[in-house]
Coordinates of C-alpha atoms in Angstrom, one line a residue:
Chain D
M823 CA 116.5 113.6 114.1
S824 CA 116.0 115.6 116.8
R825 CA 119.2 115.4 117.9
P826 CA 119.5 119.1 116.7
E827 CA 118.2 119.8 120.4
S828 CA 120.5 118.2 122.3
G829 CA 123.7 119.7 121.2
G830 CA 122.3 123.3 121.1
R831 CA 121.4 125.0 118.2
V832 CA 122.7 123.4 114.6
P833 CA 124.2 125.6 112.5
G834 CA 122.1 127.2 109.9
F835 CA 124.0 125.6 106.9
A836 CA 124.0 122.0 108.5
A837 CA 120.1 122.4 109.1
H838 CA 119.7 123.6 105.3
A839 CA 122.0 120.5 104.5
L840 CA 119.7 118.1 105.9
L841 CA 116.7 119.7 104.9
W842 CA 117.9 120.0 100.9
C843 CA 118.6 116.1 101.7
Y844 CA 115.4 115.2 102.8
A845 CA 114.0 117.3 100.1
A846 CA 116.1 115.2 97.3
L847 CA 114.7 111.9 98.9
A848 CA 111.3 113.5 98.5
V849 CA 111.4 114.4 94.9
G850 CA 114.3 112.1 93.3
P851 CA 111.8 109.2 92.7
L852 CA 109.4 111.5 91.1
I853 CA 112.0 113.0 88.9
L854 CA 113.3 109.4 88.2
V855 CA 109.7 108.7 86.9
V856 CA 109.5 111.6 84.5
I857 CA 113.1 111.0 83.1
G858 CA 111.8 107.5 82.4
S859 CA 108.9 108.9 80.9
F860 CA 111.0 110.3 77.8
R861 CA 113.5 107.6 77.3
S862 CA 113.0 104.4 75.0
N863 CA 112.0 101.2 76.6
A864 CA 115.1 99.6 74.9
D865 CA 117.2 102.2 77.0
I866 CA 115.6 101.8 79.8
L867 CA 116.0 97.9 79.9
R868 CA 119.6 98.4 79.2
Q869 CA 120.5 100.9 81.4
P870 CA 117.7 102.0 84.2
V871 CA 119.2 105.3 85.2
G872 CA 119.9 107.5 82.1
L873 CA 119.3 110.5 80.8
P874 CA 116.8 110.8 77.2
D875 CA 118.8 110.6 73.9
S876 CA 115.9 113.1 72.8
L877 CA 112.9 115.0 73.9
G878 CA 110.2 112.8 72.4
F879 CA 106.7 112.3 73.5
D880 CA 106.1 108.8 71.7
N881 CA 105.7 107.5 75.3
Y882 CA 103.1 109.9 76.3
L883 CA 101.1 109.3 72.9
R884 CA 101.2 105.7 73.2
A885 CA 99.8 105.6 76.9
W886 CA 97.3 108.4 76.0
Q887 CA 95.4 106.6 73.1
T888 CA 97.0 102.8 72.8
A889 CA 96.5 102.4 76.5
S890 CA 93.2 104.3 76.5
I891 CA 94.4 106.6 79.4
S892 CA 92.5 109.3 77.6
T893 CA 89.3 107.5 78.4
Y894 CA 90.2 107.1 82.0
F895 CA 91.2 110.6 82.6
A896 CA 88.0 112.0 81.4
N897 CA 85.9 109.6 83.4
S898 CA 88.1 110.8 86.2
I899 CA 87.7 114.6 85.7
M900 CA 83.7 114.0 85.3
V901 CA 83.4 112.1 88.7
T902 CA 85.5 114.1 90.6
V903 CA 84.1 117.6 89.6
A904 CA 80.5 116.5 89.5
A905 CA 81.0 114.9 93.1
V906 CA 83.0 117.6 94.7
A907 CA 80.6 120.2 93.4
L908 CA 77.8 118.3 94.9
C909 CA 79.3 117.9 98.3
V910 CA 80.4 121.7 98.2
A911 CA 76.7 122.8 97.4
V912 CA 75.1 120.6 99.9
S913 CA 77.7 121.0 102.8
A914 CA 77.6 124.6 102.4
M915 CA 74.1 125.0 103.3
A916 CA 73.5 122.6 105.7
A917 CA 76.9 123.9 107.5
Y918 CA 75.1 127.4 107.1
A919 CA 71.6 126.6 108.5
L920 CA 73.6 124.5 111.4
S921 CA 76.0 127.4 112.4
R922 CA 73.5 130.4 112.1
W923 CA 69.8 129.4 112.8
R924 CA 68.4 128.2 116.2
F925 CA 66.2 125.4 115.9
R926 CA 65.0 122.2 117.8
G927 CA 67.5 119.4 117.0
R928 CA 70.1 121.5 115.9
A929 CA 73.0 120.4 117.8
L930 CA 71.8 116.8 117.3
L931 CA 71.6 117.0 113.4
A932 CA 75.5 118.6 113.7
A933 CA 76.3 115.7 115.9
F934 CA 74.6 113.2 113.5
F935 CA 77.1 114.9 110.8
L936 CA 80.4 115.2 112.3
S937 CA 80.1 111.6 113.8
G938 CA 80.8 110.7 110.1
L939 CA 84.5 111.8 110.8
M940 CA 85.1 109.0 113.0
I941 CA 83.5 106.2 111.0
P942 CA 85.3 104.6 108.1
A943 CA 82.6 104.8 105.3
K944 CA 84.2 101.8 103.4
L945 CA 82.7 99.7 106.1
G946 CA 79.7 99.9 104.2
L947 CA 80.9 98.7 101.0
L948 CA 78.9 95.3 100.7
P949 CA 75.5 97.0 101.4
V950 CA 76.5 99.8 99.1
F951 CA 77.4 97.3 97.0
Y952 CA 73.8 95.5 97.0
M953 CA 71.9 98.6 96.9
F954 CA 73.6 99.8 93.9
Q955 CA 72.3 96.6 92.3
S956 CA 69.1 96.7 93.2
M957 CA 69.0 100.5 92.1
G958 CA 70.9 99.9 88.9
L959 CA 73.6 101.8 89.7
I960 CA 76.7 99.2 89.4
D961 CA 78.9 100.2 86.8
T962 CA 77.6 103.8 86.3
R963 CA 79.3 106.9 87.0
P964 CA 76.7 108.9 88.6
G965 CA 76.5 106.0 91.4
L966 CA 80.5 106.9 92.1
V967 CA 79.4 110.9 92.0
L968 CA 76.7 109.9 95.0
L969 CA 79.5 107.7 96.9
Y970 CA 82.2 110.3 96.9
A971 CA 79.9 113.4 97.4
A972 CA 78.3 111.8 100.4
G973 CA 81.3 110.8 101.9
G974 CA 82.8 114.0 101.7
V975 CA 79.7 115.9 104.0
P976 CA 81.0 115.4 107.3
F977 CA 84.5 116.9 106.6
S978 CA 82.9 119.7 104.7
I979 CA 80.2 120.5 107.2
F980 CA 82.7 120.3 110.1
V981 CA 85.4 123.0 108.0
I982 CA 82.6 125.0 106.7
M983 CA 80.6 125.6 110.2
G984 CA 84.2 125.9 112.0
F985 CA 84.4 129.1 109.4
V986 CA 81.0 130.3 109.5
R987 CA 80.6 130.7 113.2
G988 CA 83.7 132.9 113.2
L989 CA 81.8 135.4 110.4
P990 CA 80.0 138.8 111.3
T991 CA 76.3 138.5 111.4
E992 CA 76.0 142.3 111.0
L993 CA 75.7 142.1 107.2
E994 CA 73.2 139.4 107.2
E995 CA 71.2 141.4 109.3
A996 CA 71.5 144.4 107.5
A997 CA 70.1 142.5 104.2
R998 CA 67.5 141.2 106.1
L999 CA 66.0 144.6 107.8
D1000 CA 66.2 145.5 103.7
G1001 CA 63.7 142.7 103.3
A1002 CA 65.9 139.8 101.8
N1003 CA 64.8 136.1 102.8
E1004 CA 67.0 133.6 103.8
G1005 CA 67.5 132.1 100.5
R1006 CA 68.7 135.5 99.0
L1007 CA 70.8 136.1 102.0
F1008 CA 72.5 133.0 102.1
V1009 CA 73.3 133.2 98.4
S1010 CA 74.4 137.1 98.1
V1011 CA 75.7 137.8 101.2
A1012 CA 76.9 134.5 103.0
L1013 CA 78.0 132.8 100.5
P1014 CA 80.5 135.2 98.8
L1015 CA 82.0 135.6 102.5
M1016 CA 82.7 131.6 102.9
R1017 CA 84.6 131.7 99.8
P1018 CA 87.9 130.6 101.8
A1019 CA 86.0 127.9 103.6
L1020 CA 84.4 126.7 100.4
A1021 CA 88.1 126.7 98.6
V1022 CA 89.9 124.5 101.4
V1023 CA 86.7 122.1 101.2
T1024 CA 86.9 122.0 97.5
V1025 CA 90.7 121.6 97.4
F1026 CA 90.5 118.5 100.1
Q1027 CA 87.8 116.8 98.3
F1028 CA 89.4 116.7 94.8
A1029 CA 92.6 114.5 95.9
P1030 CA 90.9 111.6 97.6
T1031 CA 88.4 111.5 95.0
W1032 CA 90.7 111.4 92.2
N1033 CA 92.7 109.0 94.0
D1034 CA 90.1 106.6 95.2
F1035 CA 91.0 103.2 93.9
F1036 CA 88.6 100.9 96.7
Y1037 CA 85.1 101.8 95.2
P1038 CA 85.5 101.7 91.6
L1039 CA 87.5 98.5 92.0
V1040 CA 84.2 97.0 93.6
L1041 CA 81.7 98.7 91.5
M1042 CA 82.9 99.6 88.0
R1043 CA 82.6 96.6 85.6
S1044 CA 83.4 98.2 82.0
D1045 CA 86.8 99.4 80.9
S1046 CA 85.1 102.3 79.3
K1047 CA 83.6 103.8 82.5
Y1048 CA 87.1 103.0 84.7
T1049 CA 88.6 105.8 86.4
V1050 CA 92.4 106.8 86.3
P1051 CA 93.4 104.5 89.6
V1052 CA 91.3 101.1 88.3
G1053 CA 92.6 101.8 84.9
L1054 CA 96.2 101.8 86.0
T1055 CA 95.8 98.1 87.6
R1056 CA 94.5 97.0 84.0
F1057 CA 97.3 99.4 82.5
F1058 CA 99.9 97.9 84.4
G1059 CA 98.9 94.3 83.6
E1060 CA 98.8 94.9 79.9
F1061 CA 102.0 97.0 79.5
A1062 CA 104.0 95.1 82.3
T1063 CA 107.2 95.2 80.3
D1064 CA 107.0 98.3 78.4
R1065 CA 108.2 100.5 81.2
A1066 CA 108.7 103.7 79.3
T1067 CA 104.9 103.7 78.5
L1068 CA 104.1 103.0 82.5
F1069 CA 106.4 105.9 83.2
A1070 CA 104.4 108.2 81.1
G1071 CA 101.0 106.7 82.0
L1072 CA 101.9 107.5 85.8
V1073 CA 103.2 110.7 85.0
I1074 CA 99.5 111.6 83.3
A1075 CA 98.0 110.2 86.4
I1076 CA 99.5 112.5 88.6
A1077 CA 99.9 115.9 86.8
P1078 CA 96.4 117.3 87.8
L1079 CA 96.9 116.9 91.5
V1080 CA 100.6 118.6 91.1
L1081 CA 98.3 121.3 89.1
V1082 CA 96.0 121.7 92.0
F1083 CA 98.8 121.7 94.6
A1084 CA 100.8 124.3 92.7
L1085 CA 97.4 126.5 92.7
A1086 CA 96.2 125.8 96.5
T1087 CA 99.2 125.0 98.5
K1088 CA 97.9 127.6 101.3
Q1089 CA 94.2 125.8 101.1
I1090 CA 95.9 122.6 101.7
I1091 CA 98.1 123.6 104.7
A1092 CA 94.7 125.5 106.4
G1093 CA 92.8 122.1 106.1
L1094 CA 95.5 120.3 107.0
T1095 CA 95.5 121.6 110.4
A1096 CA 91.6 122.5 110.3
G1097 CA 91.3 120.4 113.2
M1098 CA 94.7 121.8 115.1
S1099 CA 93.4 125.3 115.7
R1100 CA 92.8 126.0 118.9
Chain A
M643 CA 87.9 113.3 118.7
I644 CA 88.1 115.6 115.9
A645 CA 84.3 116.4 116.1
A646 CA 84.8 116.9 120.0
K647 CA 86.7 119.9 119.4
V648 CA 84.2 121.8 117.9
R649 CA 83.4 124.9 119.9
P650 CA 79.8 125.1 120.9
A651 CA 78.1 128.4 119.1
R652 CA 78.7 131.4 120.3
S653 CA 75.0 132.9 120.9
R654 CA 75.7 136.2 119.2
G655 CA 76.3 133.9 115.9
G656 CA 72.7 132.8 115.8
Y657 CA 69.5 134.3 115.1
R658 CA 66.4 134.0 117.7
A659 CA 64.2 130.8 117.3
G660 CA 60.9 131.2 115.2
R661 CA 62.4 133.5 112.8
V662 CA 63.1 131.0 110.5
S663 CA 60.8 128.8 109.2
L664 CA 60.7 125.1 108.8
G665 CA 60.8 125.0 105.1
W666 CA 64.1 127.1 105.0
I667 CA 65.2 125.0 107.7
A668 CA 64.3 122.0 105.6
T669 CA 65.4 123.2 102.3
F670 CA 69.0 123.8 103.6
C671 CA 69.4 120.7 105.5
L672 CA 67.8 117.9 103.3
P673 CA 70.0 117.8 100.5
A674 CA 73.1 116.8 102.7
L675 CA 71.0 115.0 105.1
V676 CA 69.5 112.5 102.6
L677 CA 72.7 112.1 100.4
Y678 CA 74.6 111.3 103.9
G679 CA 72.4 109.4 105.5
M680 CA 71.5 107.2 102.2
F681 CA 75.1 106.6 101.1
V682 CA 77.0 106.3 104.4
V683 CA 74.5 106.0 107.4
V684 CA 72.4 103.4 106.1
P685 CA 75.0 101.2 104.5
L686 CA 76.7 101.3 107.9
V687 CA 73.7 100.3 109.9
T688 CA 73.2 97.8 107.5
A689 CA 76.6 96.2 107.5
F690 CA 76.2 95.5 111.0
S691 CA 73.3 93.1 110.4
Y692 CA 74.8 91.4 107.4
G693 CA 77.1 90.0 109.7
L694 CA 74.2 88.5 112.0
F695 CA 73.1 86.1 109.2
R696 CA 74.3 83.0 107.1
W697 CA 74.0 83.8 103.7
E698 CA 73.6 81.7 100.2
G699 CA 75.0 84.1 97.9
I700 CA 73.2 87.1 97.8
R701 CA 70.3 86.0 100.0
P702 CA 70.2 86.0 103.5
A703 CA 69.5 82.1 104.4
E704 CA 69.5 82.2 108.5
F705 CA 69.8 84.1 111.4
A706 CA 73.1 83.1 112.9
G707 CA 73.9 85.5 115.6
L708 CA 77.5 85.3 116.3
G709 CA 77.9 82.3 114.3
N710 CA 79.7 84.2 111.3
Y711 CA 82.3 85.4 114.0
Q712 CA 82.7 82.1 115.3
E713 CA 83.3 81.0 112.2
V714 CA 85.7 83.7 111.3
L715 CA 88.0 82.9 114.0
T716 CA 88.0 79.1 114.1
R717 CA 88.0 78.1 110.5
Y718 CA 91.0 77.4 108.2
P719 CA 92.6 79.2 106.6
L720 CA 91.0 82.6 108.3
N721 CA 91.9 81.3 111.6
E722 CA 95.7 81.6 110.5
E723 CA 95.5 84.7 108.1
I724 CA 93.9 86.9 110.6
P725 CA 96.2 86.9 113.7
A726 CA 99.2 87.2 110.7
A727 CA 97.5 89.9 109.0
L728 CA 96.4 91.8 112.4
W729 CA 100.1 91.5 113.3
H730 CA 101.4 93.0 110.1
N731 CA 99.0 96.0 110.6
L732 CA 100.6 96.6 114.3
L733 CA 104.3 96.0 112.9
F734 CA 103.4 98.8 110.2
F735 CA 102.0 100.7 112.8
A736 CA 105.1 100.4 114.9
G737 CA 107.5 100.9 112.1
T738 CA 105.3 104.3 110.7
M739 CA 105.6 105.5 114.2
A740 CA 109.1 105.3 114.7
I741 CA 110.1 106.3 111.3
Q742 CA 107.5 108.6 110.0
N743 CA 106.7 110.7 112.6
T744 CA 109.9 111.0 114.1
V745 CA 111.6 112.2 111.1
G746 CA 108.4 114.5 110.6
L747 CA 109.0 116.1 113.9
G748 CA 112.7 116.1 112.9
L749 CA 111.9 118.3 109.8
A750 CA 109.3 120.7 111.2
V751 CA 112.0 121.4 114.2
L752 CA 114.6 122.3 111.7
L753 CA 112.2 124.0 109.5
Y754 CA 111.0 126.0 112.7
R755 CA 114.2 126.9 113.6
N756 CA 115.5 128.0 110.0
P757 CA 112.4 129.5 108.4
R758 CA 114.5 130.4 105.4
G759 CA 112.7 128.8 102.2
K760 CA 110.2 127.1 104.9
R761 CA 107.5 127.5 102.3
L762 CA 109.4 125.7 99.6
F763 CA 110.5 123.0 101.6
Q764 CA 106.9 122.5 103.0
T765 CA 105.6 122.1 99.6
V766 CA 108.5 119.4 98.7
F767 CA 108.0 117.5 101.2
S768 CA 104.1 117.2 101.3
L769 CA 104.3 116.7 97.2
P770 CA 104.3 112.7 97.6
Y771 CA 101.2 113.3 100.1
L772 CA 98.9 114.4 97.3
I773 CA 99.4 111.4 95.1
S774 CA 97.2 108.3 95.3
P775 CA 99.0 105.4 97.2
L776 CA 98.1 103.2 94.6
I777 CA 100.3 105.3 92.2
V778 CA 102.8 105.5 95.0
G779 CA 103.0 101.8 94.9
Y780 CA 103.3 101.6 91.5
I781 CA 106.1 104.1 91.1
W782 CA 107.7 102.1 93.7
S783 CA 107.4 98.8 92.5
L784 CA 109.0 100.0 89.2
L785 CA 112.0 101.6 90.6
L786 CA 112.5 98.6 92.9
S787 CA 112.0 96.0 90.6
P788 CA 114.8 93.4 90.8
T789 CA 116.6 93.9 87.5
F790 CA 115.6 97.0 85.5
G791 CA 114.9 99.0 88.8
P792 CA 116.9 102.1 88.8
I793 CA 117.2 101.7 92.8
N794 CA 119.2 98.3 92.2
F795 CA 121.2 99.7 89.5
L796 CA 122.2 102.4 91.4
L797 CA 123.3 100.1 94.0
R798 CA 125.5 97.7 91.6
T799 CA 127.1 101.0 90.4
A800 CA 127.9 102.2 93.7
G801 CA 129.8 99.0 94.1
L802 CA 127.1 97.3 96.6
D803 CA 126.1 94.4 94.6
A804 CA 125.3 92.3 97.7
W805 CA 122.6 95.1 98.7
A806 CA 120.8 94.9 95.1
R807 CA 117.8 92.6 95.7
P808 CA 114.4 91.8 94.8
W809 CA 112.9 94.3 97.8
L810 CA 109.5 93.4 97.1
G811 CA 110.0 89.6 96.4
D812 CA 111.9 88.7 99.6
P813 CA 109.5 88.0 102.7
D814 CA 112.2 89.5 104.9
T815 CA 112.4 92.8 103.1
A816 CA 108.5 93.3 101.9
L817 CA 107.4 94.8 105.0
P818 CA 110.2 96.9 105.9
V819 CA 109.8 98.5 102.4
L820 CA 106.1 98.6 102.6
I821 CA 106.6 101.0 105.8
L822 CA 109.4 103.5 104.3
V823 CA 107.5 103.6 101.2
N824 CA 104.5 104.6 103.2
A825 CA 106.1 107.3 105.4
W826 CA 107.8 108.6 102.0
Q827 CA 104.2 109.6 100.9
W828 CA 103.1 110.8 103.7
I829 CA 105.7 112.4 106.0
G830 CA 104.3 115.8 105.1
G831 CA 101.4 115.2 107.4
P832 CA 102.9 114.8 110.6
M833 CA 105.5 117.8 109.4
L834 CA 102.8 120.3 109.1
I835 CA 100.8 119.7 111.7
F836 CA 103.9 119.7 114.3
L837 CA 105.1 122.7 112.5
A838 CA 101.6 124.4 113.3
A839 CA 101.7 123.3 116.9
L840 CA 105.4 124.8 117.5
G841 CA 104.4 128.0 116.0
G842 CA 101.5 128.1 118.4
I843 CA 103.8 127.9 121.4
P844 CA 104.8 131.4 122.7
R845 CA 108.7 131.8 122.5
E846 CA 108.5 133.6 125.9
L847 CA 108.0 130.1 128.0
E848 CA 111.8 128.4 126.5
E849 CA 113.2 131.6 126.9
A850 CA 111.6 132.1 130.6
A851 CA 113.0 128.0 130.9
A852 CA 116.5 129.7 129.6
M853 CA 116.7 132.5 132.1
D854 CA 116.3 130.0 134.8
G855 CA 119.2 128.0 133.7
A856 CA 117.8 125.3 131.9
S857 CA 119.8 123.5 128.8
K858 CA 118.6 123.6 125.2
F859 CA 117.8 120.3 125.4
R860 CA 116.1 120.6 128.8
A861 CA 114.2 123.4 127.2
F862 CA 112.8 121.5 124.5
W863 CA 111.9 118.3 126.5
S864 CA 110.4 120.0 129.5
V865 CA 109.0 123.1 127.9
R866 CA 108.2 122.6 124.5
F867 CA 107.9 118.8 124.2
P868 CA 104.8 118.9 126.7
L869 CA 103.1 121.3 124.7
L870 CA 103.2 119.7 121.5
M871 CA 101.3 116.5 123.1
P872 CA 98.1 117.3 121.3
A873 CA 99.6 117.2 118.5
V874 CA 101.7 113.7 119.2
G875 CA 97.7 112.8 120.3
V876 CA 96.5 113.7 117.2
I877 CA 99.2 112.1 115.0
T878 CA 99.1 108.7 117.1
V879 CA 95.4 108.3 116.5
L880 CA 95.5 109.4 112.7
T881 CA 98.4 107.2 112.2
F882 CA 96.6 104.3 113.8
I883 CA 93.3 104.5 111.9
G884 CA 95.4 105.2 108.5
C885 CA 97.6 101.7 109.3
F886 CA 94.2 99.8 109.3
N887 CA 93.0 101.5 106.5
L888 CA 96.0 100.3 104.1
F889 CA 94.9 98.8 101.1
D890 CA 95.8 100.7 97.8
L891 CA 99.4 100.7 98.5
V892 CA 99.7 97.1 99.7
Y893 CA 97.7 96.1 96.6
A894 CA 99.9 98.0 94.1
L895 CA 103.2 96.7 95.7
G896 CA 102.3 93.2 96.2
G897 CA 99.1 92.1 94.8
S898 CA 95.7 91.1 96.7
D899 CA 97.4 87.9 98.0
G900 CA 99.8 90.9 100.2
G901 CA 103.2 89.9 98.3
P902 CA 105.7 87.0 98.7
S903 CA 104.1 84.5 100.7
G904 CA 101.7 86.7 102.5
A905 CA 104.6 88.9 104.0
M906 CA 102.7 92.1 103.7
D907 CA 99.2 90.7 103.7
V908 CA 96.8 93.2 105.8
L909 CA 93.3 93.3 107.2
G910 CA 92.3 95.4 104.7
L911 CA 93.6 92.9 101.8
L912 CA 92.1 90.1 103.7
Y913 CA 88.5 91.5 103.7
Y914 CA 88.8 92.3 100.2
R915 CA 89.4 88.5 99.4
T916 CA 86.7 87.0 102.0
A917 CA 83.8 89.8 100.5
F918 CA 84.7 89.0 96.8
E919 CA 87.0 85.9 96.3
G920 CA 84.8 83.8 99.1
G921 CA 82.6 81.1 99.3
T922 CA 79.0 81.0 99.4
N923 CA 78.5 82.7 102.8
S924 CA 81.0 85.5 101.8
I925 CA 78.9 88.0 102.8
G926 CA 78.3 87.0 106.5
E927 CA 81.7 86.1 106.9
S928 CA 83.2 89.4 105.7
S929 CA 80.8 91.5 107.1
A930 CA 81.8 89.8 110.4
L931 CA 85.2 90.1 110.0
A932 CA 85.0 94.2 108.8
I933 CA 83.2 95.0 112.1
M934 CA 85.8 93.1 114.3
I935 CA 88.1 95.6 112.5
F936 CA 86.3 98.5 112.9
V937 CA 85.6 97.8 116.7
V938 CA 89.0 97.1 117.3
V939 CA 90.2 100.4 115.6
F940 CA 87.5 102.6 117.0
G941 CA 87.8 101.4 120.7
V942 CA 91.8 101.5 120.4
S943 CA 91.5 105.1 118.8
V944 CA 89.0 106.2 121.5
A945 CA 91.3 104.6 124.3
L946 CA 94.3 106.2 122.8
E947 CA 92.6 109.6 122.5
R948 CA 91.5 109.4 126.2
F949 CA 94.9 108.2 127.4
L950 CA 96.7 111.0 125.6
R951 CA 94.3 113.5 126.6
R952 CA 94.8 112.4 130.4
R953 CA 98.8 112.8 130.3
E954 CA 98.6 116.5 128.5
V955 CA 96.3 117.5 131.3
R956 CA 98.8 116.1 133.9
M957 CA 101.7 117.8 132.2

């Protein structure tokens, strides 16, 4: 694909044709899924590719209610929102302290947090499993929240620290002269300035938490507490022959992420390249 | 690696020692420390000790030293499954580097040269990036299903009946399909990283090369490409780590056994099966396996990083 360089410049229209081709490849499968979700199952089995006869939401209703995707969805929302909020809150405080204050062991503490970037947390799955068993956290949503929040700490601290270092300290110095204490400085002065970094971190924790499959696969037992990904494995087993409903279920599972993506493309690109600047 | 890139704090960014009390430091740092320590660090450290014991169910029975490691490497069927799974992981890495990252670079170069609609294309190309690998797997298993799948239907409609096949049920095509589906999902990553790196290279360098009479091709390979090496390094290491974390996608495409006659079996699945579908000593054996995987991945990543950085400096 890097041939364009060899023959000099690719004419603009050829380059755009290539880009559009790849765009079709990237989006085509998703469009097939969306179209499939509006067709009846009999139609799909008769002719796998085709347009829906009418625009009905029967499949969505069946997936949402009969297949209890609504339950999985509510669980995923609860777990994801709580985990991301907890993670961002504790990381913002620690990152602020680590980048603004000098104290003994500061560098060591920062290194301790950041070392988590390099080690796959999933390696500790079995110990987590037995720890949860002794703490009564198996098959509970709070258990998942704690795991996800903890797993997000290294990346969040990494991004927020990098950002806080670049912020000017004058405003805080001024507030300090006015007699504000450290807690007040953080909440009223620093936090508002840190918003862009907090946004990047929030968006970046949201997707992996929403998508995670491994932890709930191992730690959750009851159907009523499943998050969307584990719920889907059950759903695919039960509705294996009902493709129309499967397509609708997949669209529901993807929708929240597409929404986040649409609202936060800028933060996503900033986060993806966070380690790359300089 | 990534952490090493954090620059040391500039002195003007911090207050002098002694101005912030220990109480405030504890208030700010302890919540994160407790959370991270308890649910990430302690389990990781414990995982290392698990592998050193022979287990009976959930009780450690006796200290086994490296016995579990020996067991895992020599006992049937693990002694055959591990090399097979490792080989699949390596093929997967090679395939991903060859397809995902070169196409990603190509798209980045095209977008860099033709910035019209750049934002739209960036968004569209990275769209699959957000979807869970599990869901991606389910989407493609529906699209690729032998009789009612749209892909085979389209092939038949186009008169390519011979090409229509049970893509995921055939041991010969399962792994290549896995690589392609994975590349379809992640291509936005290398593209964005390359695009950011291209944007960071001053145009004057290439113009200077052109003035000296270098062809476009030469200007790219001798001037721009070496400056992309940091990006290539980051992507290679990330791809390598990602390849060994492979689990959700294969689970959705081929189940926990790794597809037709284990053609897609990878180390992640093997670990899962050993840990949760294994015998009485499953904790000992699976922990030993997990630690071996970790040591290989971590060691190779560090070595790759070192090697690439050295090349960077030389160039």
